[in-house]
Short mmCIF file of C-alpha atoms in Angstrom, two decimals:
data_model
loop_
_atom_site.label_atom_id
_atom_site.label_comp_id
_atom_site.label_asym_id
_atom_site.label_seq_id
_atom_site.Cartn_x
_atom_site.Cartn_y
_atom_site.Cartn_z
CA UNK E 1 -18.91 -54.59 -59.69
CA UNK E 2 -22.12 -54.80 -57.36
CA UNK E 3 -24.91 -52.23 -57.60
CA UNK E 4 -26.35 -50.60 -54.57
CA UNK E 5 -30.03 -50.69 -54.45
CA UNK E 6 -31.37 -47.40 -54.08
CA UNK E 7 -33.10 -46.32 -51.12
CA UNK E 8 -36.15 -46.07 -51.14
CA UNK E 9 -38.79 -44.69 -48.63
CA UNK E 10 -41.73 -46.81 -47.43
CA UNK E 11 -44.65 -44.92 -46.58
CA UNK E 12 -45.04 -44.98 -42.64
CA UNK E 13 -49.12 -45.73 -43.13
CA UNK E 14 -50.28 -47.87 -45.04
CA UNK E 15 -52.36 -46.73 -48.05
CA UNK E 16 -54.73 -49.53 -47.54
CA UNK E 17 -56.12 -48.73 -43.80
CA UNK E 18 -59.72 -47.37 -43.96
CA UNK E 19 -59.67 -43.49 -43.22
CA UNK E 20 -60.90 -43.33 -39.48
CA UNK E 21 -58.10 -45.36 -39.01
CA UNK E 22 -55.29 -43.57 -40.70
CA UNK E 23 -56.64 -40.16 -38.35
CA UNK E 24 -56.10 -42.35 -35.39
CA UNK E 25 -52.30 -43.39 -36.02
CA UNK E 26 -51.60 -39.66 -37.64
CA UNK E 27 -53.24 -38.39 -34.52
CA UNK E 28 -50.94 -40.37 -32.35
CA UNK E 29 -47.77 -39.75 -33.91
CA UNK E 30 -48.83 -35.67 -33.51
CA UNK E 31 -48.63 -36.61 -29.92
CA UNK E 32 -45.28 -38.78 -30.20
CA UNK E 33 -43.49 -35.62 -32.08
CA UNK E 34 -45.04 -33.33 -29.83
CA UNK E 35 -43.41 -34.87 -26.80
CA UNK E 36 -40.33 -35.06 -28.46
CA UNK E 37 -40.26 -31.21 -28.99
CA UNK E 38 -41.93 -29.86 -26.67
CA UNK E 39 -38.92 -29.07 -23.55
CA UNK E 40 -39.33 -31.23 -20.36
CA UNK E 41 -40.31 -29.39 -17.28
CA UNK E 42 -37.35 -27.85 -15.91
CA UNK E 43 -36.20 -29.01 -12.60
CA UNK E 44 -37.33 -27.23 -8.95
CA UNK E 45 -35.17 -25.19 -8.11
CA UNK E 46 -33.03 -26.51 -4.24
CA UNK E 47 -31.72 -24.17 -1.67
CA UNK E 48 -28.34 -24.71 -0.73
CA UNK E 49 -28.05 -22.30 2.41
CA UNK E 50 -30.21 -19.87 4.45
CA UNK E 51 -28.44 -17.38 6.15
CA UNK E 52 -29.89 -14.49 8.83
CA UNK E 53 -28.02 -11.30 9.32
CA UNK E 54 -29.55 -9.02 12.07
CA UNK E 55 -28.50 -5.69 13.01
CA UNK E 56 -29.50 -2.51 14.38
CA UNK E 57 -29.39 -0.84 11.16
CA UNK E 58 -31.72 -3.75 8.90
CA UNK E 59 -32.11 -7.37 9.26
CA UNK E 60 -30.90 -9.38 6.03
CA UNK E 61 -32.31 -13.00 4.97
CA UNK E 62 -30.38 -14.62 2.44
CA UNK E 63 -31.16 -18.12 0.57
CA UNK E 64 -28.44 -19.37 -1.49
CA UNK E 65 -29.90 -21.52 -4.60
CA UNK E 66 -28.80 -23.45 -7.67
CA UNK E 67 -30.87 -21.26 -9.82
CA UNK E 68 -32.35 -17.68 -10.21
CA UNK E 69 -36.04 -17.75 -8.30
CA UNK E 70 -38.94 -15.79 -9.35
CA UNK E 71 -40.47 -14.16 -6.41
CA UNK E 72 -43.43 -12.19 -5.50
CA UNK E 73 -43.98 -10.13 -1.48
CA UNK E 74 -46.22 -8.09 0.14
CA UNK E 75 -46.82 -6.52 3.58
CA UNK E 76 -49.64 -7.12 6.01
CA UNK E 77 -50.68 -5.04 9.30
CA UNK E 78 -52.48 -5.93 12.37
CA UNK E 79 -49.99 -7.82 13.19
CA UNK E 80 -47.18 -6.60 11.17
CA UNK E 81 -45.99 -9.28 8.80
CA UNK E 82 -44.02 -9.79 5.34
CA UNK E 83 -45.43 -12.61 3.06
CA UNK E 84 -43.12 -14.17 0.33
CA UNK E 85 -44.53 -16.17 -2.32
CA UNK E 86 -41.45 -18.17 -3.63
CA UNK E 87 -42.27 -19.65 -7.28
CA UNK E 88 -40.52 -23.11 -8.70
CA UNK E 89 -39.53 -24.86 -5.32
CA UNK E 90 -40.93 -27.57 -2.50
CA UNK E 91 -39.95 -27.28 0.67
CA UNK E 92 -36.92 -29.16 1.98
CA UNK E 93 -34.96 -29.52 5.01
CA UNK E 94 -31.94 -26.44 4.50
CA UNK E 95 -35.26 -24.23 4.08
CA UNK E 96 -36.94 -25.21 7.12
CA UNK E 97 -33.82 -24.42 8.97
CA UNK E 98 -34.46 -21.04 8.44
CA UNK E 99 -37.24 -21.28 11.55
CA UNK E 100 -34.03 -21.79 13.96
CA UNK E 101 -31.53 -19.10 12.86
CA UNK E 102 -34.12 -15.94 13.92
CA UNK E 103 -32.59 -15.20 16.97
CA UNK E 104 -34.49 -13.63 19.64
CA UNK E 105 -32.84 -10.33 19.98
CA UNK E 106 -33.26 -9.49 16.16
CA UNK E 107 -34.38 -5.90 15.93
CA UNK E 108 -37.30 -6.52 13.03
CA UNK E 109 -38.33 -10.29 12.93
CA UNK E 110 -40.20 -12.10 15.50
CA UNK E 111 -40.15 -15.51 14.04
CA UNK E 112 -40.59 -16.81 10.73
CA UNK E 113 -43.40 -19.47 9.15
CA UNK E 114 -42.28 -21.48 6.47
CA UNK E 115 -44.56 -23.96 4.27
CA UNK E 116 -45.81 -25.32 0.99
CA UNK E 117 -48.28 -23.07 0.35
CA UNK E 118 -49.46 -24.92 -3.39
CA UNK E 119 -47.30 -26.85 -5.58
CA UNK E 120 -43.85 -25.59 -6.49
CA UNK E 121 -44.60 -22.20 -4.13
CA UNK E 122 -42.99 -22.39 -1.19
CA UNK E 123 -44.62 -19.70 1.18
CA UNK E 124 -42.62 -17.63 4.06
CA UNK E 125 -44.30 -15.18 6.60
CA UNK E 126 -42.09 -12.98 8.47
CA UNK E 127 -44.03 -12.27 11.52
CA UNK E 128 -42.13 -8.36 12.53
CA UNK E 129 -41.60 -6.56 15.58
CA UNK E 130 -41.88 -3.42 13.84
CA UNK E 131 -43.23 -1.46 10.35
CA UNK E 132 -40.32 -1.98 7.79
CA UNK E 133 -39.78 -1.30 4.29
CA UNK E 134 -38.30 -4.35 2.34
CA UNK E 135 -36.46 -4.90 -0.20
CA UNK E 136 -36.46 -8.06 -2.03
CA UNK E 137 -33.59 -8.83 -4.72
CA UNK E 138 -31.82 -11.15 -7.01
CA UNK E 139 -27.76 -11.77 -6.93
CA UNK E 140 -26.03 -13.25 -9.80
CA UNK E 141 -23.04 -16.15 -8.80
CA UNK E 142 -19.96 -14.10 -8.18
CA UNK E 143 -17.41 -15.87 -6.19
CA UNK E 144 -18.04 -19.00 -3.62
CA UNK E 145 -21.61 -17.97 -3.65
CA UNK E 146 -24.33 -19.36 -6.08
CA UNK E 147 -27.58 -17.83 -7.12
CA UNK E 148 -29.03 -15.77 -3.80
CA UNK E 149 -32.13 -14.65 -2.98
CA UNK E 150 -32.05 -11.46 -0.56
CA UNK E 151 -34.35 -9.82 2.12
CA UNK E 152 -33.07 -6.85 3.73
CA UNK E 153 -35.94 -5.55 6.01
CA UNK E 154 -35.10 -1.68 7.22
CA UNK E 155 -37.52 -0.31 9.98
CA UNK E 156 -39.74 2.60 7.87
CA UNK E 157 -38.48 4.96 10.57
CA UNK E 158 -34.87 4.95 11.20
CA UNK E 159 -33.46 6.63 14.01
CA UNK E 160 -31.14 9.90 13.40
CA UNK E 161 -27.79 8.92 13.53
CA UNK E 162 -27.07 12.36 14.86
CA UNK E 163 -28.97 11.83 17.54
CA UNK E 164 -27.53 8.14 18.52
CA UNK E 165 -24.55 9.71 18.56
CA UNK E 166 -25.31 12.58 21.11
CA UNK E 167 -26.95 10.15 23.19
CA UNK E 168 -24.26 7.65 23.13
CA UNK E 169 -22.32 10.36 24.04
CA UNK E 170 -24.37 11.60 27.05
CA UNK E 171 -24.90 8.19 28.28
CA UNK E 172 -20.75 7.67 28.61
CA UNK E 173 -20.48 10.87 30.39
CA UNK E 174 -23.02 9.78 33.19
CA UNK E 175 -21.23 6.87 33.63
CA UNK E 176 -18.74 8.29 34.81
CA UNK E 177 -15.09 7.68 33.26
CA UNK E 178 -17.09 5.10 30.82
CA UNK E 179 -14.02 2.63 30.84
CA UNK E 180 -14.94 0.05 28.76
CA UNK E 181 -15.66 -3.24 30.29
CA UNK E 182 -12.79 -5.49 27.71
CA UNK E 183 -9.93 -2.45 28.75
CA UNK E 184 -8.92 -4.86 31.88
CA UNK E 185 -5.28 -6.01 31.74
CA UNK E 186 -4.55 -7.85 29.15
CA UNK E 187 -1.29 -10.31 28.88
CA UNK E 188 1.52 -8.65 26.88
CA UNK E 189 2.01 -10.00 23.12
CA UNK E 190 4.95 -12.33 22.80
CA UNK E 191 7.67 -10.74 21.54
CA UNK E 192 8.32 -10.75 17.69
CA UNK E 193 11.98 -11.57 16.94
CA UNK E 194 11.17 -11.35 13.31
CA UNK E 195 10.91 -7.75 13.58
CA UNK E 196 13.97 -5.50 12.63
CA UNK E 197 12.60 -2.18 14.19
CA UNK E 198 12.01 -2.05 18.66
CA UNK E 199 8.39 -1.36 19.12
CA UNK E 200 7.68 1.79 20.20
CA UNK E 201 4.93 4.39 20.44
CA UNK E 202 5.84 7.81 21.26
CA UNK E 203 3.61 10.08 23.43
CA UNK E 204 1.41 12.30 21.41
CA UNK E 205 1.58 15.77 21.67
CA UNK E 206 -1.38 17.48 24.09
CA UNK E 207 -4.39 18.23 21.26
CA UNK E 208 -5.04 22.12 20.93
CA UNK E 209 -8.14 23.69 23.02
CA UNK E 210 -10.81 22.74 21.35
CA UNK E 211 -14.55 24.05 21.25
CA UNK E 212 -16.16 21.35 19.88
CA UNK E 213 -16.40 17.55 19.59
CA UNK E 214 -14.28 15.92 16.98
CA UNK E 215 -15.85 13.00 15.46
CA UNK E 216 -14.30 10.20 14.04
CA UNK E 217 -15.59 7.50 11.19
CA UNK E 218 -14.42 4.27 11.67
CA UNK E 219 -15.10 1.95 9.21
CA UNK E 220 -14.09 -1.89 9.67
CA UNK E 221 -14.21 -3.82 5.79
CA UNK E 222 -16.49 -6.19 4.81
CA UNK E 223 -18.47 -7.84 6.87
CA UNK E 224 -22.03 -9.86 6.71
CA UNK E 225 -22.21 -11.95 3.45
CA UNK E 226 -18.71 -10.41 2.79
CA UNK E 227 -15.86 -12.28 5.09
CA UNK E 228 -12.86 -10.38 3.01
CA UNK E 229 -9.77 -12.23 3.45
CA UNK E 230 -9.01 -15.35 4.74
CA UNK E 231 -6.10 -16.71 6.57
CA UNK E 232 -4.97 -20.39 6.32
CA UNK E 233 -5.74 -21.37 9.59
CA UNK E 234 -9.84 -19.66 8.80
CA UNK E 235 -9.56 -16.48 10.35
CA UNK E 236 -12.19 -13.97 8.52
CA UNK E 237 -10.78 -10.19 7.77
CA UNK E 238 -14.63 -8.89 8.67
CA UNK E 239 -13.83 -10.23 12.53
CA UNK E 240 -10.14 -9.08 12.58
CA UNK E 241 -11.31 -6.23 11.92
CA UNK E 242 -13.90 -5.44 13.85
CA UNK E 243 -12.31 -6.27 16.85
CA UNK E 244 -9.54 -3.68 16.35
CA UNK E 245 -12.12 -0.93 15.83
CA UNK E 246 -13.92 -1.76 18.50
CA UNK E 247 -10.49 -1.72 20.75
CA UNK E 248 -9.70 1.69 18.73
CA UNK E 249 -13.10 3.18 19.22
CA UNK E 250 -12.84 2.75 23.18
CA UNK E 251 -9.77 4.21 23.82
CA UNK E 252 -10.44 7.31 21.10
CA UNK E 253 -13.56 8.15 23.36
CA UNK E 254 -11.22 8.08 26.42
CA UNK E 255 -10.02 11.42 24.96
CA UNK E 256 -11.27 14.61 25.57
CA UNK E 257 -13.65 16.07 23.04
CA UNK E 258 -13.73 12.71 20.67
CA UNK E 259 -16.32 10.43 19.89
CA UNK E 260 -16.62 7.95 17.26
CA UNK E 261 -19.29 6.47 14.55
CA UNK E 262 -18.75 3.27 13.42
CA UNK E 263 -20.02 2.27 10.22
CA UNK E 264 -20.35 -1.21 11.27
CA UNK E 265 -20.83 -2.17 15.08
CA UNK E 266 -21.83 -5.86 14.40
CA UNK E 267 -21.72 -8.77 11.66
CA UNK E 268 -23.80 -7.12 8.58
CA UNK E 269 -22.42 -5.97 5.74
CA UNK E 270 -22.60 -2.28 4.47
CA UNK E 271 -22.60 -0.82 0.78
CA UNK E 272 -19.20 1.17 0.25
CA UNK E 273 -21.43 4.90 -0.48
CA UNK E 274 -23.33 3.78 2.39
CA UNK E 275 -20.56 3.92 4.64
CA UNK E 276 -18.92 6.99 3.42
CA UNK E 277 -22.96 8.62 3.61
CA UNK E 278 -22.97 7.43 7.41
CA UNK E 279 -19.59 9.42 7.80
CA UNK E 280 -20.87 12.35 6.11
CA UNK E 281 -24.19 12.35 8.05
CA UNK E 282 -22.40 12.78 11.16
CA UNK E 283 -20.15 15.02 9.84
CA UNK E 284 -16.84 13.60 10.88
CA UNK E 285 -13.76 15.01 11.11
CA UNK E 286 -12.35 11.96 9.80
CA UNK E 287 -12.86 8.60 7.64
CA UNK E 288 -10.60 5.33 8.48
CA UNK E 289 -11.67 2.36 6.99
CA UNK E 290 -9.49 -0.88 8.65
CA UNK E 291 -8.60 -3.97 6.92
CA UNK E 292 -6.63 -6.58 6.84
CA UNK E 293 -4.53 -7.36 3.47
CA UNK E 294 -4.08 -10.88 1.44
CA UNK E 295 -2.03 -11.89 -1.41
CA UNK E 296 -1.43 -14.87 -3.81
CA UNK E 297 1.76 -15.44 -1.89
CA UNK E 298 2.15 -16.28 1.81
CA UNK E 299 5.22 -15.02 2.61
CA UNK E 300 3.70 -11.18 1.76
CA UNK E 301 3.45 -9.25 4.88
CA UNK E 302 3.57 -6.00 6.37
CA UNK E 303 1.04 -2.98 7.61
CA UNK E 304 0.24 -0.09 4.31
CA UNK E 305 -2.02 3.28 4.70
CA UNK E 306 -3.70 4.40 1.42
CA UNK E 307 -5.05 7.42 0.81
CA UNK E 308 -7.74 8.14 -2.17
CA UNK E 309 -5.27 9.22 -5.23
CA UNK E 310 -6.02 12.14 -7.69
CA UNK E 311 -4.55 10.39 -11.00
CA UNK E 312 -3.61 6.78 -10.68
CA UNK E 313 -2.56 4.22 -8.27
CA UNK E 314 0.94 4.60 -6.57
CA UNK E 315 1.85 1.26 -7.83
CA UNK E 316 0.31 -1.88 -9.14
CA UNK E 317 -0.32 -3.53 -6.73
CA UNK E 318 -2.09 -0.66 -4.87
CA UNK E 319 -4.32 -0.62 -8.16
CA UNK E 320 -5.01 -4.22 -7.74
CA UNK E 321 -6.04 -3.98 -4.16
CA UNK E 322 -8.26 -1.38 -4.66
CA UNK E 323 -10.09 -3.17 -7.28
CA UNK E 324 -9.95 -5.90 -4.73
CA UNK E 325 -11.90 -3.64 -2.27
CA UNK E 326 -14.33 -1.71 -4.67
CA UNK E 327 -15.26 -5.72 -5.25
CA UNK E 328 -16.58 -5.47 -1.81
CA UNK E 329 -20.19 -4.51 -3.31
CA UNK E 330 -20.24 -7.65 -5.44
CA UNK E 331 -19.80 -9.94 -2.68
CA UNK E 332 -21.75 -8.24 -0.24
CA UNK E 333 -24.58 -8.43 -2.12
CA UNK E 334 -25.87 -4.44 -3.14
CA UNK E 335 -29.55 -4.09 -4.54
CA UNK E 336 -29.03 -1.97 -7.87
CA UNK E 337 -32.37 -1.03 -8.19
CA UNK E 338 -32.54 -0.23 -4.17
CA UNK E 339 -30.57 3.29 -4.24
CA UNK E 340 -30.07 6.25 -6.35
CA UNK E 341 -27.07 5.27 -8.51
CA UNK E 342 -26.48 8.60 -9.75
CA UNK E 343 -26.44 10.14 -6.28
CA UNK E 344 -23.71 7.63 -5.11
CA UNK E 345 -21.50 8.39 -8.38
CA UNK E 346 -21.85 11.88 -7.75
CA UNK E 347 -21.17 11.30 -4.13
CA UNK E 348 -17.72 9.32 -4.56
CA UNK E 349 -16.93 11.40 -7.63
CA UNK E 350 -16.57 14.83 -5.55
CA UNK E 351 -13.56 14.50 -3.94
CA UNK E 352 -11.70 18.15 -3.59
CA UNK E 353 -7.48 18.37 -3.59
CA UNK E 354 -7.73 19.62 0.25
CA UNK E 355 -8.99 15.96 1.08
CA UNK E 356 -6.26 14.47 -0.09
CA UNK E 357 -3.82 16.60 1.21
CA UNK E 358 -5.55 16.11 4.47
CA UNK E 359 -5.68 12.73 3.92
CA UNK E 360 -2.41 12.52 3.04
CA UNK E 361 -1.30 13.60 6.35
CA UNK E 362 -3.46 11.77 8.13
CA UNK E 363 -1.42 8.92 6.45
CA UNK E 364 1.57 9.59 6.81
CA UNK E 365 1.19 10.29 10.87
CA UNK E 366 -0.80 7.05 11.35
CA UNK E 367 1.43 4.73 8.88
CA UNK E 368 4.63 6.20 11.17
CA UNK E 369 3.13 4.58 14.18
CA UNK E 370 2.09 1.49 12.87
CA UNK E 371 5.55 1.64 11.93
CA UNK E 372 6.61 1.24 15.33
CA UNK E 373 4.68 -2.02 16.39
CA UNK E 374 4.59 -3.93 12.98
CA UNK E 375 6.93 -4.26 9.66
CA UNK E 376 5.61 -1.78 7.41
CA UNK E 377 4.73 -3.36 3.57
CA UNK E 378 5.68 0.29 2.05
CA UNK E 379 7.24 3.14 3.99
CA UNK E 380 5.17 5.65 2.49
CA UNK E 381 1.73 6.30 1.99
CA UNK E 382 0.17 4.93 -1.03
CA UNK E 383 -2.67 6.22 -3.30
CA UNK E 384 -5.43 4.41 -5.04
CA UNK E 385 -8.76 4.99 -6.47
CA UNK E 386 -10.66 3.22 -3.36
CA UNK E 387 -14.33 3.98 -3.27
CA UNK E 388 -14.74 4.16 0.19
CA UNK E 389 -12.12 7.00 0.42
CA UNK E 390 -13.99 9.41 -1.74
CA UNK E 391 -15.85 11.96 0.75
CA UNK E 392 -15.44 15.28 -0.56
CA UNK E 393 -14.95 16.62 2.70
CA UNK E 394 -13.67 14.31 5.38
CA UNK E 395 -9.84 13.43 5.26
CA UNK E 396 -9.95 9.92 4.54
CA UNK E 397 -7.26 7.02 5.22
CA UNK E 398 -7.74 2.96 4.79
CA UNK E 399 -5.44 1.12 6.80
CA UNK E 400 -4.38 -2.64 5.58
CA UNK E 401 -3.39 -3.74 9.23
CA UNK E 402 -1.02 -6.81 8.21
CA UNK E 403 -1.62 -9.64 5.35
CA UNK E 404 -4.13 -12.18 6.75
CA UNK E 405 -2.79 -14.63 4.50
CA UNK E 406 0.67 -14.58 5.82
CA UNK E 407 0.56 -17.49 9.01
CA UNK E 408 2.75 -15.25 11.23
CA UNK E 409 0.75 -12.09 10.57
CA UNK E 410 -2.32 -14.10 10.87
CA UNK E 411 -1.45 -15.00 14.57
CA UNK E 412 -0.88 -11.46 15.37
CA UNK E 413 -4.28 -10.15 13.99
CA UNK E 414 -6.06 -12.71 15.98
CA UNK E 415 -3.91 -11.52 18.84
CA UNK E 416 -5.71 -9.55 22.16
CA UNK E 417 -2.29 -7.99 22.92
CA UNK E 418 -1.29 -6.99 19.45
CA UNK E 419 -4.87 -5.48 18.47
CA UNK E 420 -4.26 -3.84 21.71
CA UNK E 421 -1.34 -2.26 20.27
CA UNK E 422 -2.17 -1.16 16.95
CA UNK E 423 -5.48 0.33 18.05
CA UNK E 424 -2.81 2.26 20.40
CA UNK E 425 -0.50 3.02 17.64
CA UNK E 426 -3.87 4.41 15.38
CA UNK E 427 -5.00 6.54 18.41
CA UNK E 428 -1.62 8.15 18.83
CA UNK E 429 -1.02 8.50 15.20
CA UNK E 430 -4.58 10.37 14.95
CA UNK E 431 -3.80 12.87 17.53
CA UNK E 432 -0.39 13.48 16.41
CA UNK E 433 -1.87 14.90 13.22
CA UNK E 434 -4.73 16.78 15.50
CA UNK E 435 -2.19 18.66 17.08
CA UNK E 436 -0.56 19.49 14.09
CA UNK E 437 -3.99 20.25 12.17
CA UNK E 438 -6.62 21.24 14.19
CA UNK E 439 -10.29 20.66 13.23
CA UNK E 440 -12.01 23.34 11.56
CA UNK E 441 -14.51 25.46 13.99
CA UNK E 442 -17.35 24.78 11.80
CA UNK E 443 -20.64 25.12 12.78
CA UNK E 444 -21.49 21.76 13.75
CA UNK E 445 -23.42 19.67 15.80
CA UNK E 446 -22.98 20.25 19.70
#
């Protein structure tokens, strides 16, 4: 039986090297280990996507990244500009596309410079059209997006939305009938063979005599870095709809004594208290927030009202949806640190049992003439804890118009004729419960 030989350690210098010469190979195996511990340098950091969102309300910047960027601003006058100092990145061709997408009817940026400004700081200067107050943020990955980097720039003096909407007003009435210019004849939707119900919408009854203007919210989803739904041939909820409040807001200002805010009038995206604060600034008569529904399945379909629910959802999938919806925030992109969270929770958290009954109402008129035009998903109201529904004192529906995903629905959202008809069906449904529940003579704007 052989014996191993133990092992035995040889000493890596040898004993016999004069000392200056054992410092100088200890010295350079210091440096060997050290580069061995000590962590490379990481990586710059690439941009994957610049994006530009302008709007009346703020102008947003985003740029989408493979990693979270440090990031330093500040503002400059005479001539108004925003400097950002972006840390850990060289320039590169996606950024420098940036330059092109500032369009030249944005409301707060003139044009944008973008450059090395010293190694691994990439520089961009904002030249503005106006004073604004920025705010510069961080978003974590949630869904198809990556690590984004976000500008919103708000002018330091917004205008009154009280005021835009008096004027807006004004400015239809000296026009004349203010017919709006897409309200030509349209070609008739083909008919829908599918459906089981004759399409129909019934006259509303003549609204009471009124001594004031009734304003109504209207609040189309998403919208900005926030598409909502998609359907399988690419269609994007935030443009579906959009379009149908824009069809619904013309022909509700056709009516005596209406007039409409719209929490959205463009492609930006809106926080959900932020919508339900423009409602309440205005003090509306009414919220309805439009959208377009989606589900796992394809062959889902059908049109659903929801109104805000006291103690639970009405069923499961209502619950699910609304989750869905109060997701909105995450993939819109909401600064945390930008807004008083405790006066939004105490803002959607005040919601009175009058609402809902209103609400309720609301609901159940509007959801009967939808029911007319369209299969209906449920035939009754549902209820769910959806954020945007919670003003404490403005009745409150949200309207899923059809399922996006479905193909056949799909075609009908992206329809002229259809939208045509369901902003129809909304308007009649809205004065229907009008008549039945006039508005309040509160002491409210002129």
């Amino acid at each position: 039986m052989s014996r191993k030989t133990p092992f035995r350690t040889q000493p890596l210098i040898p004993a016999t090297l004069p000392s200056h010469q054992r410092r100088t190979v200890l010295g350079a195996g210091a440096t060997l280990l050290l580069s061995v511990l000590t962590p490379l340098p990481a990586h710059a950091a690439r941009i994957l996507a610049v994006r530009v969102w302008p709007a009346e309300d703020y102008t947003r910047v985003t740029l989408e990244n493979d990693s979270n960027l440090k990031v330093s601003h500040f503002l400059v006058k005479d001539p108004e500009r925003l400097v950002v100092d972006i840390d850990g990145i060289e320039l590169n061709p996606t950024l420098k596309e940036l330059v092109a997408k500032i369009q030249a009817n944005d409301p707060y940026i003139k044009q944008v410079r973008v450059g090395q400004n010293r190694p691994n700081v990439v520089r961009l200067v904002f030249d503005l059209k106006a004073a604004i107050d920025p705010q510069v943020f961080t978003l974590a990955p949630v869904g198809d997006y990556q690590h984004r980097l976000v500008f919103d720039l708000y002018p330091v003096n917004p205008p009154d939305p009280i005021e835009v909407l008096i004027a807006q007003s004004q400015a239809r009435e000296a026009a004349g009938s203010g017919k709006p210019q897409h309200a030509e004849a349209r070609p008739e939707p083909e008919p829908r063979p599918v459906e089981t119900r004759t399409a129909r919408i019934e006259p509303a009854e003549p609204l009471p005599k009124l001594t004031r203007m009734i304003t109504i919210a209207l609040d189309p989803g998403h919208g900005g870095e926030d598409p909502g739904a998609i359907g399988s041939k690419g269609s994007r909820e935030k443009d579906v709809v959009l379009a149908i409040a824009k069809r619904l807001k013309a022909k509700l200002e056709e009516q005596p004594n209406m007039r409409v805010m719209m929490t959205r009038d463009a492609d930006f995206f809106v926080p959900l208290h932020m919508r339900v604060q423009k409602a309440r600034k205005v003090q509306s008569d009414l919220f309805v927030s439009i959208h377009a529904d989606a589900w796992v399945e394809p062959t889902a379909r059908g049109a659903s009202v929801f109104t805000l629910s006291e103690k639970g959802a009405s069923s499961t999938a209502a619950r699910w949806l609304a989750k869905k919806e109060n997701a909105a925030d995450l993939i819109g992109g909401v600064n945390i640190q930008g807004h008083d969270k405790q006066l939004a929770s105490v803002l959607l958290d005040l919601s009175t049992t009058a609402q809902i009954n209103d609400s309720r109402k609301l609901g159940r008129a509007v959801l009967r003439e939808i029911g007319g035009i369209n299969r209906l998903h449920k035939a009754n109201v549902e209820e769910a804890g959806f954020a945007v529904l919670k003003a404490p004192d403005i009745p409150s529906i949200l309207i899923e118009t059809a399922f996006i995903s479905n193909p056949e629905e799909e075609a009908k959202l992206t329809d002229e004729g259809y939208q045509e008809q369901l902003a129809e069906a909304i308007l009649t449904g809205i004065r229907k419960y009008f008549a039945k529940n006039p508005p309040l003579a509160k002491n409210r704007m002129t």
